[in-house]
PDB file of C-alpha atoms in Angstrom:
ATOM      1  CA  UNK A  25      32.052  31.455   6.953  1.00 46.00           C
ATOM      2  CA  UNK A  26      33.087  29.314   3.887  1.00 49.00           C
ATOM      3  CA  UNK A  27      33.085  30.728   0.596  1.00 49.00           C
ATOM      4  CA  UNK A  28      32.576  28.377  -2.690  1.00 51.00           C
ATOM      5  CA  UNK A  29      32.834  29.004  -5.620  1.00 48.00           C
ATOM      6  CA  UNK A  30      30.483  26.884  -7.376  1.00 47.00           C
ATOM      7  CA  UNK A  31      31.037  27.981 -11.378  1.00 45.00           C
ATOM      8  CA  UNK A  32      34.257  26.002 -11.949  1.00 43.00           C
ATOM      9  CA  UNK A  33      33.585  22.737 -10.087  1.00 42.00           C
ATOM     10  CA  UNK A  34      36.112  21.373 -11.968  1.00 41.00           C
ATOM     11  CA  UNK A  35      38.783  21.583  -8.726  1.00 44.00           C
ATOM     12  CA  UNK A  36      36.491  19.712  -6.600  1.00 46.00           C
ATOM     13  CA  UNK A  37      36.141  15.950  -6.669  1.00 50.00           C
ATOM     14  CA  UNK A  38      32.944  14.655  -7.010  1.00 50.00           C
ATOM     15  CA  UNK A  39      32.926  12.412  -3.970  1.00 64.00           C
ATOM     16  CA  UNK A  40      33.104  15.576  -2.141  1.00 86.00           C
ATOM     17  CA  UNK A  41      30.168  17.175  -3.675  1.00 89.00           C
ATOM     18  CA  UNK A  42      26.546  16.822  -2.849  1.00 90.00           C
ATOM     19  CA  UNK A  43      23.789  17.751  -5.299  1.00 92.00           C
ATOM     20  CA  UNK A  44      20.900  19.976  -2.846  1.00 92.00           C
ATOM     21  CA  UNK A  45      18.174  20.778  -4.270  1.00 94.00           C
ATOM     22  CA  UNK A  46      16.910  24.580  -3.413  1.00 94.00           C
ATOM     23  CA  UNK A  47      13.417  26.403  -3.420  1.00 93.00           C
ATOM     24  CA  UNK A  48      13.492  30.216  -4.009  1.00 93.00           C
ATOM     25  CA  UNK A  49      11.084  31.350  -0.795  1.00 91.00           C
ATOM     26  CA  UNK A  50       9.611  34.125  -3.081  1.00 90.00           C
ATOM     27  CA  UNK A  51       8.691  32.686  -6.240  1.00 92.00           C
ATOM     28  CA  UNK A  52       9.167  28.877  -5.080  1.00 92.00           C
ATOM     29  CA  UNK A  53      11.365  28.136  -8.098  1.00 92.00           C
ATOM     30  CA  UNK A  54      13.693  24.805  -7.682  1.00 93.00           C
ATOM     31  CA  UNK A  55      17.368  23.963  -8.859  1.00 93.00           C
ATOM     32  CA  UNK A  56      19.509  21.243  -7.567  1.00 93.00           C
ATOM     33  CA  UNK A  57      23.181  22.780  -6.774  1.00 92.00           C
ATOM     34  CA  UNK A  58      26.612  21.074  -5.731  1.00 92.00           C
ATOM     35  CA  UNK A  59      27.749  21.863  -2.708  1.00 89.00           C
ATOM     36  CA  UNK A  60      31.189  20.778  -1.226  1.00 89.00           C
ATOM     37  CA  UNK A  61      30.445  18.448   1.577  1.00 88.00           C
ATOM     38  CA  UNK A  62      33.267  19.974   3.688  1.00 87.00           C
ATOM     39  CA  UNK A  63      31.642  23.031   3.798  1.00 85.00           C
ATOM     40  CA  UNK A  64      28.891  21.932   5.467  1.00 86.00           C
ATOM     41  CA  UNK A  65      30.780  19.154   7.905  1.00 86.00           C
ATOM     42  CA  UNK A  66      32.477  22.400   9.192  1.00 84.00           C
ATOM     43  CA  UNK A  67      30.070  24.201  10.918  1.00 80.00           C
ATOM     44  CA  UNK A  68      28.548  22.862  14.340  1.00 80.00           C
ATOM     45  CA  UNK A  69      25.155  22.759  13.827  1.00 83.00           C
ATOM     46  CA  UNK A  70      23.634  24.413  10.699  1.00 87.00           C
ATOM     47  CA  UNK A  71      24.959  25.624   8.049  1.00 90.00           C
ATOM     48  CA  UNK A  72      23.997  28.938   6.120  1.00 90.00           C
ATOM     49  CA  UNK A  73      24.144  29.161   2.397  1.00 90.00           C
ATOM     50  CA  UNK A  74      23.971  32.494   0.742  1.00 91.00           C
ATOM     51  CA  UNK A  75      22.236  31.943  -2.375  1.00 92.00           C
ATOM     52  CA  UNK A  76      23.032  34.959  -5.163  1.00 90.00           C
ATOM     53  CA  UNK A  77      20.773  35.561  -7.331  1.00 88.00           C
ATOM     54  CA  UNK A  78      20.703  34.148 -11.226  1.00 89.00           C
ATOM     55  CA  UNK A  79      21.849  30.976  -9.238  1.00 91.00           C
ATOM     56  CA  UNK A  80      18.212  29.190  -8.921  1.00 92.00           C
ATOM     57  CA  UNK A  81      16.055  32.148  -9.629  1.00 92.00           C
ATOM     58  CA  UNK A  82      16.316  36.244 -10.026  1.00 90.00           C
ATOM     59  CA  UNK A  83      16.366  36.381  -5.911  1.00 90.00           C
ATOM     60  CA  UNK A  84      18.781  36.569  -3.615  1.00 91.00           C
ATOM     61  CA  UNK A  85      18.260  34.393  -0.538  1.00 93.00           C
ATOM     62  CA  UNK A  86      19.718  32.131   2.238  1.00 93.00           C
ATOM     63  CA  UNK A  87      19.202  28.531   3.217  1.00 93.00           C
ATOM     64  CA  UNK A  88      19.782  27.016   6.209  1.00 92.00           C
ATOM     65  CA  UNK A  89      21.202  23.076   6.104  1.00 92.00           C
ATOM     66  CA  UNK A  90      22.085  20.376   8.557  1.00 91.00           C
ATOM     67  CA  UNK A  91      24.727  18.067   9.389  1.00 89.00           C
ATOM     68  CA  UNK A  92      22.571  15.582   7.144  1.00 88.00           C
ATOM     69  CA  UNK A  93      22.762  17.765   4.378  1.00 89.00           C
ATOM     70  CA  UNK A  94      18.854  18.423   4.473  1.00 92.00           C
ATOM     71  CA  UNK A  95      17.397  22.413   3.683  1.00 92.00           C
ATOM     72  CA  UNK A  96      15.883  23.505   7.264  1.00 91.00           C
ATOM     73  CA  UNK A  97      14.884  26.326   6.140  1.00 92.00           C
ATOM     74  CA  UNK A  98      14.933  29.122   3.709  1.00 92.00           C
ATOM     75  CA  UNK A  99      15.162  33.430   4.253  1.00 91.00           C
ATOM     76  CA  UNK A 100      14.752  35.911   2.248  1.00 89.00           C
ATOM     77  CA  UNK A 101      17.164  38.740   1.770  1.00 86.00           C
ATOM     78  CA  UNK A 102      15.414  42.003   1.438  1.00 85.00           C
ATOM     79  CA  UNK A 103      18.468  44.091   0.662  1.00 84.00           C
ATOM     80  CA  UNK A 104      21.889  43.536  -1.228  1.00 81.00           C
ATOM     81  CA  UNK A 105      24.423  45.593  -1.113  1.00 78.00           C
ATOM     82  CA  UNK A 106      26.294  46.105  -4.287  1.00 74.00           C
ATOM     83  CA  UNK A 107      29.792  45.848  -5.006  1.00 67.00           C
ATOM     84  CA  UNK A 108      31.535  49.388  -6.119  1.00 63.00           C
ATOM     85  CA  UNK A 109      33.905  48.774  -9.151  1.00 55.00           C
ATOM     86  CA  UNK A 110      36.727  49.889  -6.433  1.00 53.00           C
ATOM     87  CA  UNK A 111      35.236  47.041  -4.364  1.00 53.00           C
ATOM     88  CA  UNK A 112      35.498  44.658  -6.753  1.00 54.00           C
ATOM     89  CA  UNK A 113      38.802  45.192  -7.794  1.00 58.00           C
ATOM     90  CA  UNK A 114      41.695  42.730  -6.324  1.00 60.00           C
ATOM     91  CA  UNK A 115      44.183  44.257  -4.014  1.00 59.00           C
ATOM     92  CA  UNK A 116      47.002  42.329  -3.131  1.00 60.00           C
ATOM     93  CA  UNK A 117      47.434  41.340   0.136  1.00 60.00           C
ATOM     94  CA  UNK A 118      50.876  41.208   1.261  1.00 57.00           C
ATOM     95  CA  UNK A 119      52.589  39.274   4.632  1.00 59.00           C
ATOM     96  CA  UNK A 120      55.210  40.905   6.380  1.00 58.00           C
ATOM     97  CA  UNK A 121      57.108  38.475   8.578  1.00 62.00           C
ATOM     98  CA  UNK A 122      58.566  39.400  11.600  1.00 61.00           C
ATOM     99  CA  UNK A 123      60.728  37.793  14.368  1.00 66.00           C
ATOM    100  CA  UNK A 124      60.389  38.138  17.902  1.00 67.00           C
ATOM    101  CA  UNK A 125      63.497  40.354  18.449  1.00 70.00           C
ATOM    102  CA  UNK A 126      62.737  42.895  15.124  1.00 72.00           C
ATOM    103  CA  UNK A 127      59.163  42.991  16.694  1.00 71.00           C
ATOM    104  CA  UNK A 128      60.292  43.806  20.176  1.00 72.00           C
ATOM    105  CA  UNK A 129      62.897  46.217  19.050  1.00 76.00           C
ATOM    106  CA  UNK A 130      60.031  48.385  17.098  1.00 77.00           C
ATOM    107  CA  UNK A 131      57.581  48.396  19.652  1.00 77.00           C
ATOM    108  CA  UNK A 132      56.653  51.925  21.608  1.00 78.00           C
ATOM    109  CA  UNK A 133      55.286  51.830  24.942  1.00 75.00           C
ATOM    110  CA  UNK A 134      54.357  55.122  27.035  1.00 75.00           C
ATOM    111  CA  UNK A 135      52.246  54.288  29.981  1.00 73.00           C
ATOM    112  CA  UNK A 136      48.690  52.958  28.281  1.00 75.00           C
ATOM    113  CA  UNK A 137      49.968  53.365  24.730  1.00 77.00           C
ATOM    114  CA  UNK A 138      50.966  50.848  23.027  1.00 77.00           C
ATOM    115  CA  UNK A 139      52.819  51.693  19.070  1.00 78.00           C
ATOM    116  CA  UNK A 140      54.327  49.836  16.468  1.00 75.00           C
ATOM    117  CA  UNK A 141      56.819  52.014  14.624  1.00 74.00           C
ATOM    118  CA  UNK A 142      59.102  50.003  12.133  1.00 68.00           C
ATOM    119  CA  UNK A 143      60.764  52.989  11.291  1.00 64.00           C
ATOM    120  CA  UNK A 144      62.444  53.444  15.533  1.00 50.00           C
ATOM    121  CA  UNK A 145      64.989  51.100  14.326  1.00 48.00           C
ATOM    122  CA  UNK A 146      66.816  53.601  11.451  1.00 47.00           C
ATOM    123  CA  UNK A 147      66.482  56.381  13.556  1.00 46.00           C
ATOM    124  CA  UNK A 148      67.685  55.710  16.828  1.00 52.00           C
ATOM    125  CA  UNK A 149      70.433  53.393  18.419  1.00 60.00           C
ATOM    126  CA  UNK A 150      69.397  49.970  19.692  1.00 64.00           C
ATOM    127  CA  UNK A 151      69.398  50.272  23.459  1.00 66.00           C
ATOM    128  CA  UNK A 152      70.128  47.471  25.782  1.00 67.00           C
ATOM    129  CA  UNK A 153      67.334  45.716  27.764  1.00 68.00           C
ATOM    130  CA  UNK A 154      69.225  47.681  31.093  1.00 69.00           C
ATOM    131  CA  UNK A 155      68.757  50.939  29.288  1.00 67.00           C
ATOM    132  CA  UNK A 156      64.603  50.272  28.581  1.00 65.00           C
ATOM    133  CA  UNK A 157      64.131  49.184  32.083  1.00 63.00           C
ATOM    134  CA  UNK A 158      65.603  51.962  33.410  1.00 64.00           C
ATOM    135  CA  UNK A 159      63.978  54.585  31.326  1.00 61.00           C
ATOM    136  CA  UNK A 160      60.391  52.803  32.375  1.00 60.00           C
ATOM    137  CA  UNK A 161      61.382  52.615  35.658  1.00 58.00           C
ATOM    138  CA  UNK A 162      61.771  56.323  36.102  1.00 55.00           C
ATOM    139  CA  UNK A 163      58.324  57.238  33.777  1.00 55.00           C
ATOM    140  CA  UNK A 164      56.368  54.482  36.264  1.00 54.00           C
ATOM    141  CA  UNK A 165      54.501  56.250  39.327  1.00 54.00           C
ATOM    142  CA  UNK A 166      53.832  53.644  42.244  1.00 56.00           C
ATOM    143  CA  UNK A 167      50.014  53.861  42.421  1.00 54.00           C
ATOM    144  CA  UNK A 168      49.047  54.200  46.101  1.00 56.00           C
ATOM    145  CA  UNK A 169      47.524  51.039  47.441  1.00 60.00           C
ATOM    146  CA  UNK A 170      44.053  51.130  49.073  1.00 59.00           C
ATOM    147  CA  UNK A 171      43.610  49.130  52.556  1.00 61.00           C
ATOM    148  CA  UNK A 172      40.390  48.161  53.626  1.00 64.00           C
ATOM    149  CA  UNK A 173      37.859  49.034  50.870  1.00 61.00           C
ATOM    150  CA  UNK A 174      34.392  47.161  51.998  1.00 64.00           C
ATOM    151  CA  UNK A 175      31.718  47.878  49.131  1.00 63.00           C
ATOM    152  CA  UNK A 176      28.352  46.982  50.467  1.00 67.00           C
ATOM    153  CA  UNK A 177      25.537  45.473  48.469  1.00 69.00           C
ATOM    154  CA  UNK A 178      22.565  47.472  47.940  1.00 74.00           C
ATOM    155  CA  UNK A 179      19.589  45.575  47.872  1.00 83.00           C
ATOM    156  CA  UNK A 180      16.686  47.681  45.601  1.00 83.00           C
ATOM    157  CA  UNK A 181      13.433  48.145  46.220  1.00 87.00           C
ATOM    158  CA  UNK A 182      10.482  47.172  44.145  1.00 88.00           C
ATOM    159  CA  UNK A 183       9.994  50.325  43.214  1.00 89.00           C
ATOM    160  CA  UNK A 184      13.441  51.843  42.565  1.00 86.00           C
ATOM    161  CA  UNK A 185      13.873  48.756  40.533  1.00 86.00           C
ATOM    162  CA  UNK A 186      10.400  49.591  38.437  1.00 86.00           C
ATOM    163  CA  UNK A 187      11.873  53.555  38.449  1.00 86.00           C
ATOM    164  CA  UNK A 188      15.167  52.548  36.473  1.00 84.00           C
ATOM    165  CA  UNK A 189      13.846  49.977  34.141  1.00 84.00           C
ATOM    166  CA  UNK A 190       9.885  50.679  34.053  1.00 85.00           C
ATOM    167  CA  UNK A 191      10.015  50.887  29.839  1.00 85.00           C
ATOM    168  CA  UNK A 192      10.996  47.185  29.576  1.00 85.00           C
ATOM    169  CA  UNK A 193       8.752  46.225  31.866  1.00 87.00           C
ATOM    170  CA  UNK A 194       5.682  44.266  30.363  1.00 87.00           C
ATOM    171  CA  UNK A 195       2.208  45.685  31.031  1.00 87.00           C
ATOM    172  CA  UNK A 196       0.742  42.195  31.897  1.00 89.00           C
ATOM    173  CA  UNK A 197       4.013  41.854  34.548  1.00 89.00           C
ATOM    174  CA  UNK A 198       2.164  40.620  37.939  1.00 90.00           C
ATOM    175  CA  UNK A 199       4.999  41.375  40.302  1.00 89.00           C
ATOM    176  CA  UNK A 200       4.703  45.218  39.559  1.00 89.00           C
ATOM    177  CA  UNK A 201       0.813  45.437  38.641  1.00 90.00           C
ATOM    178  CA  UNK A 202       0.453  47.848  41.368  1.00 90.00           C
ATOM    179  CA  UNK A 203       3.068  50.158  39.972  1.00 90.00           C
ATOM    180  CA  UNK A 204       2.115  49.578  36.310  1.00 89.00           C
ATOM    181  CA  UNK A 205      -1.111  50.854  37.179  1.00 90.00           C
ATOM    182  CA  UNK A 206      -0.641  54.081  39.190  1.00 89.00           C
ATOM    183  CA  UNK A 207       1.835  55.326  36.294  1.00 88.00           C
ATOM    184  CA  UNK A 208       0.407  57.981  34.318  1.00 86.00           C
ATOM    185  CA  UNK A 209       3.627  57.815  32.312  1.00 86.00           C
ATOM    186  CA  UNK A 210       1.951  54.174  30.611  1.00 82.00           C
ATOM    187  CA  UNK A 211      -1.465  56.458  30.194  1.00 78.00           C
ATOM    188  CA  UNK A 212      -2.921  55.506  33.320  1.00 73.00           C
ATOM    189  CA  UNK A 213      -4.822  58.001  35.416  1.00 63.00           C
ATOM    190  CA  UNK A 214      -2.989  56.637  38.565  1.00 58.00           C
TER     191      UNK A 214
END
């Protein structure tokens, strides 16, 4: 999903920017808006705008536009949620960068569990790759191996098959009319 910011269009060429015009699908009020033609050349077949409200009209609603930039459609949004004043407050975001080896070095693994724990590498001496594969080696149990398993396909019935799923089956469904009938659990005297 692309997000726009469509107040200061002063950052965006205009050769890039398409005028759309948008109808509210509530109270059918129009406004023309820019949209970045990028945006749109992105996705693979339509694209869906999320149209806040005080933008063409006191709703809140979505559009739906094609590769030719034309509205295909419009939905409504019946509920918003609103931003929290902790929400809308900007946490940085910060990017730890790693190489393979510091990775590696800080990585716990005991049997299924897998742990990254950046703090290993102060408290305990490096060990050599001879030392971890020795120490896994010993924790491993072979797993026995199991010759010959044949698993057989079992072919249901019409009627176990009607048993399991009989609430998703439709009333009008010919191939089990018989059942559907002669269950008093679909209010039928049977």
């Amino acid at each position: 999903m692309a997000v726009a910011k469509t107040t200061n269009n002063t950052e965006l060429a205009s050769d890039k920017l398409i005028l759309i015009r948008f109808i509210c699908p509530v109270c059918k009020t129009e406004k023309e808006l820019p949209i970045n033609k990028s945006v749109i050349n992105q996705a693979k077949q339509l694209t869906t705008l999320s149209i806040p409200k005080n933008k063409v009209c006191l709703h809140h609603f979505q559009a739906f536009i094609d590769k030719n930039f034309k509205v295909r459609g419009y939905q409504k949004v019946d509920f918003v949620f609103e931003l929290d004043d902790v929400e809308e407050q900007k946490f940085p975001i910060y990017t730890i960068k790693l190489n393979d080896e510091e990775l590696l070095n800080n990585l716990k693994l005991d049997k299924n569990h897998l742990e990254y724990n950046p703090k290993s590498e102060k408290n305990h001496k490096k060990k050599t790759p001879a030392q971890i594969k020795n120490n896994y080696q010993n924790k491993n149990k072979e797993i026995p191996k199991v010759k010959n398993v044949k698993f057989e396909k079992k072919e249901m019935t019409l009627e176990e098959i009607y048993e399991q799923f009989w609430e998703f089956i439709d009333e009008t469904n010919q191939e089990f009319r018989e059942l559907i009938l002669k269950d008093s659990r679909r209010g039928n005297k049977g």
